[in-house]
Amino acid sequence: MIDPAPYIAAIPELTPVPCGTLTRSVGLLLEATGPELPVGALVTVRDRGAAAVCEVVGFRDDRLLLLAIDETRQVSPGSLVAPLHLTFRVGPWILGRVLDGLGRPLDGIPIPPEGEEIELEPPAVPAMERGLTATPLDVGVRAVNALLTLG
């Protein structure tokens, strides 16, 4: 008999992603049931092979109110709504390129596969673990300079 242990060990561990469904669309405002997300979170709405990026802008009863950032021509009721974890690939390719707010090039040339991938919203460093301000920043307002050290 074949031992299934090495095959089971070879299967990558998957983390389930909480998803929801699109229930309503009026212009650029979409309404969806779905995971509990804070205002400002980004989601993707997927249907028929197309995906639209949206931002959570509010709540109504137990539904999320989403504002579309991308075109929503392909979405329909029942489309899959999933949280979006943004990363960005950095490297020399970025010099001289024009990017949108999500880091996508606007010139139509694809992003090359090389480069370091970073999170666009990394977790904040706890306040007590941050370094001291070595050089204070003069903001030009004496009251702010006196009461709030920036730098």
Coordinates of C-alpha atoms in Angstrom, one line a residue:
M1 CA 0.0 0.0 0.0
I2 CA 1.2 3.5 -0.8
D3 CA 2.0 5.8 2.2
P4 CA 0.0 9.0 1.7
A5 CA 2.0 11.0 4.2
P6 CA 4.6 12.5 1.8
Y7 CA 1.9 13.5 -0.6
I8 CA -0.1 15.2 2.1
A9 CA 3.0 17.0 3.3
A10 CA 3.6 18.2 -0.3
I11 CA 0.3 20.0 -0.4
P12 CA 0.7 23.6 0.6
E13 CA -1.2 24.8 3.6
L14 CA -4.0 27.1 2.4
T15 CA -5.6 29.9 4.4
P16 CA -9.3 30.4 3.7
V17 CA -10.1 33.9 2.6
P18 CA -13.5 35.3 3.7
C19 CA -15.5 36.3 0.7
G20 CA -18.9 37.8 0.0
T21 CA -21.2 38.5 -2.9
L22 CA -22.3 41.5 -4.8
T23 CA -26.0 42.3 -4.2
R24 CA -26.5 45.7 -5.8
S25 CA -24.9 48.3 -8.1
V26 CA -25.9 51.9 -8.7
G27 CA -23.3 53.7 -10.8
L28 CA -20.0 53.5 -9.1
L29 CA -21.5 52.5 -5.7
L30 CA -21.7 48.8 -5.1
E31 CA -23.4 47.0 -2.3
A32 CA -22.2 43.6 -1.1
T33 CA -22.5 41.1 1.7
G34 CA -19.3 39.8 2.8
P35 CA -16.5 39.8 5.3
E36 CA -16.2 42.3 8.1
L37 CA -13.8 44.9 6.7
P38 CA -13.0 48.5 7.9
V39 CA -13.7 51.6 5.9
G40 CA -10.8 52.2 3.6
A41 CA -10.1 48.5 2.9
L42 CA -9.7 47.5 -0.7
V43 CA -11.6 44.5 -2.3
T44 CA -11.8 42.9 -5.7
V45 CA -15.1 42.1 -7.3
R46 CA -14.6 39.2 -9.8
D47 CA -17.0 38.0 -12.4
R48 CA -16.6 36.5 -15.9
G49 CA -12.9 36.6 -15.7
A50 CA -12.8 40.3 -15.1
A51 CA -11.9 42.0 -11.8
A52 CA -12.6 45.4 -10.5
V53 CA -10.9 47.0 -7.5
C54 CA -13.2 48.8 -5.0
E55 CA -12.8 50.6 -1.7
V56 CA -15.1 50.1 1.3
V57 CA -16.6 53.5 1.9
G58 CA -19.4 52.7 4.4
F59 CA -22.0 50.3 5.7
R60 CA -25.8 49.9 5.4
D61 CA -27.3 47.4 7.8
D62 CA -25.1 44.3 7.4
R63 CA -23.9 45.2 3.9
L64 CA -20.7 46.8 2.7
L65 CA -20.9 50.0 0.5
L66 CA -18.1 49.9 -2.1
L67 CA -16.9 52.6 -4.4
A68 CA -15.4 51.3 -7.7
I69 CA -11.9 52.4 -8.6
D70 CA -11.9 50.3 -11.8
E71 CA -14.5 49.9 -14.5
T72 CA -17.4 47.7 -13.4
R73 CA -19.0 46.7 -16.7
Q74 CA -18.4 43.0 -16.2
V75 CA -19.8 42.7 -12.6
S76 CA -23.3 41.4 -11.9
P77 CA -25.3 40.4 -8.9
G78 CA -23.6 37.4 -7.3
S79 CA -20.1 38.5 -8.2
L80 CA -17.4 37.4 -5.8
V81 CA -16.2 40.1 -3.4
A82 CA -12.8 39.3 -1.7
P83 CA -10.3 41.4 0.3
L84 CA -7.3 42.7 -1.6
H85 CA -3.8 42.5 -0.1
L86 CA -1.7 45.0 -2.1
T87 CA 1.9 44.4 -2.8
F88 CA 4.2 46.4 -5.1
R89 CA 7.2 45.2 -7.1
V90 CA 10.0 47.8 -6.9
G91 CA 13.1 48.0 -9.1
P92 CA 14.8 50.1 -11.7
W93 CA 11.8 49.7 -14.0
I94 CA 9.9 52.3 -12.0
L95 CA 12.2 55.2 -13.0
G96 CA 10.4 57.5 -15.4
R97 CA 7.1 55.6 -15.3
V98 CA 3.7 57.1 -14.5
L99 CA 1.7 55.0 -12.0
D100 CA -1.8 55.1 -10.7
G101 CA -2.8 55.2 -7.0
L102 CA -2.5 51.4 -6.8
G103 CA 1.0 51.3 -8.4
R104 CA -0.1 50.1 -11.8
P105 CA 1.8 51.6 -14.8
L106 CA -0.4 53.9 -17.0
D107 CA 1.8 53.5 -20.1
G108 CA 0.6 50.0 -20.9
I109 CA 4.0 48.4 -20.6
P110 CA 3.8 45.4 -18.2
I111 CA 5.7 45.2 -14.9
P112 CA 8.8 43.1 -15.2
P113 CA 9.0 40.0 -13.0
E114 CA 12.3 41.0 -11.3
G115 CA 12.6 43.3 -8.3
E116 CA 11.7 43.2 -4.6
E117 CA 8.0 42.8 -3.7
I118 CA 6.9 45.1 -0.8
E119 CA 3.6 45.6 1.1
L120 CA 1.9 48.9 0.4
E121 CA 0.3 48.9 3.8
P122 CA 2.9 47.2 6.1
P123 CA 2.1 46.9 9.8
A124 CA 3.1 49.9 11.9
V125 CA 6.2 49.7 14.1
P126 CA 5.0 50.0 17.8
A127 CA 5.8 53.4 19.2
M128 CA 8.1 52.2 21.9
E129 CA 10.2 50.3 19.3
R130 CA 10.8 53.3 17.1
G131 CA 14.1 55.2 17.1
L132 CA 14.5 58.6 18.6
T133 CA 14.3 61.8 16.5
A134 CA 17.9 62.6 15.6
T135 CA 17.3 65.8 13.6
P136 CA 14.2 67.8 14.4
L137 CA 12.2 69.1 11.3
D138 CA 11.5 72.8 11.3
V139 CA 7.9 73.2 10.0
G140 CA 8.0 77.0 10.2
V141 CA 5.4 77.4 12.9
R142 CA 7.0 78.1 16.3
A143 CA 4.0 76.7 18.3
V144 CA 4.2 73.4 16.4
N145 CA 8.0 73.3 16.7
A146 CA 7.8 73.9 20.5
L147 CA 5.0 71.4 21.3
L148 CA 5.5 68.6 18.6
T149 CA 8.9 67.4 17.6
L150 CA 8.8 66.1 14.0
G151 CA 11.6 64.4 12.2

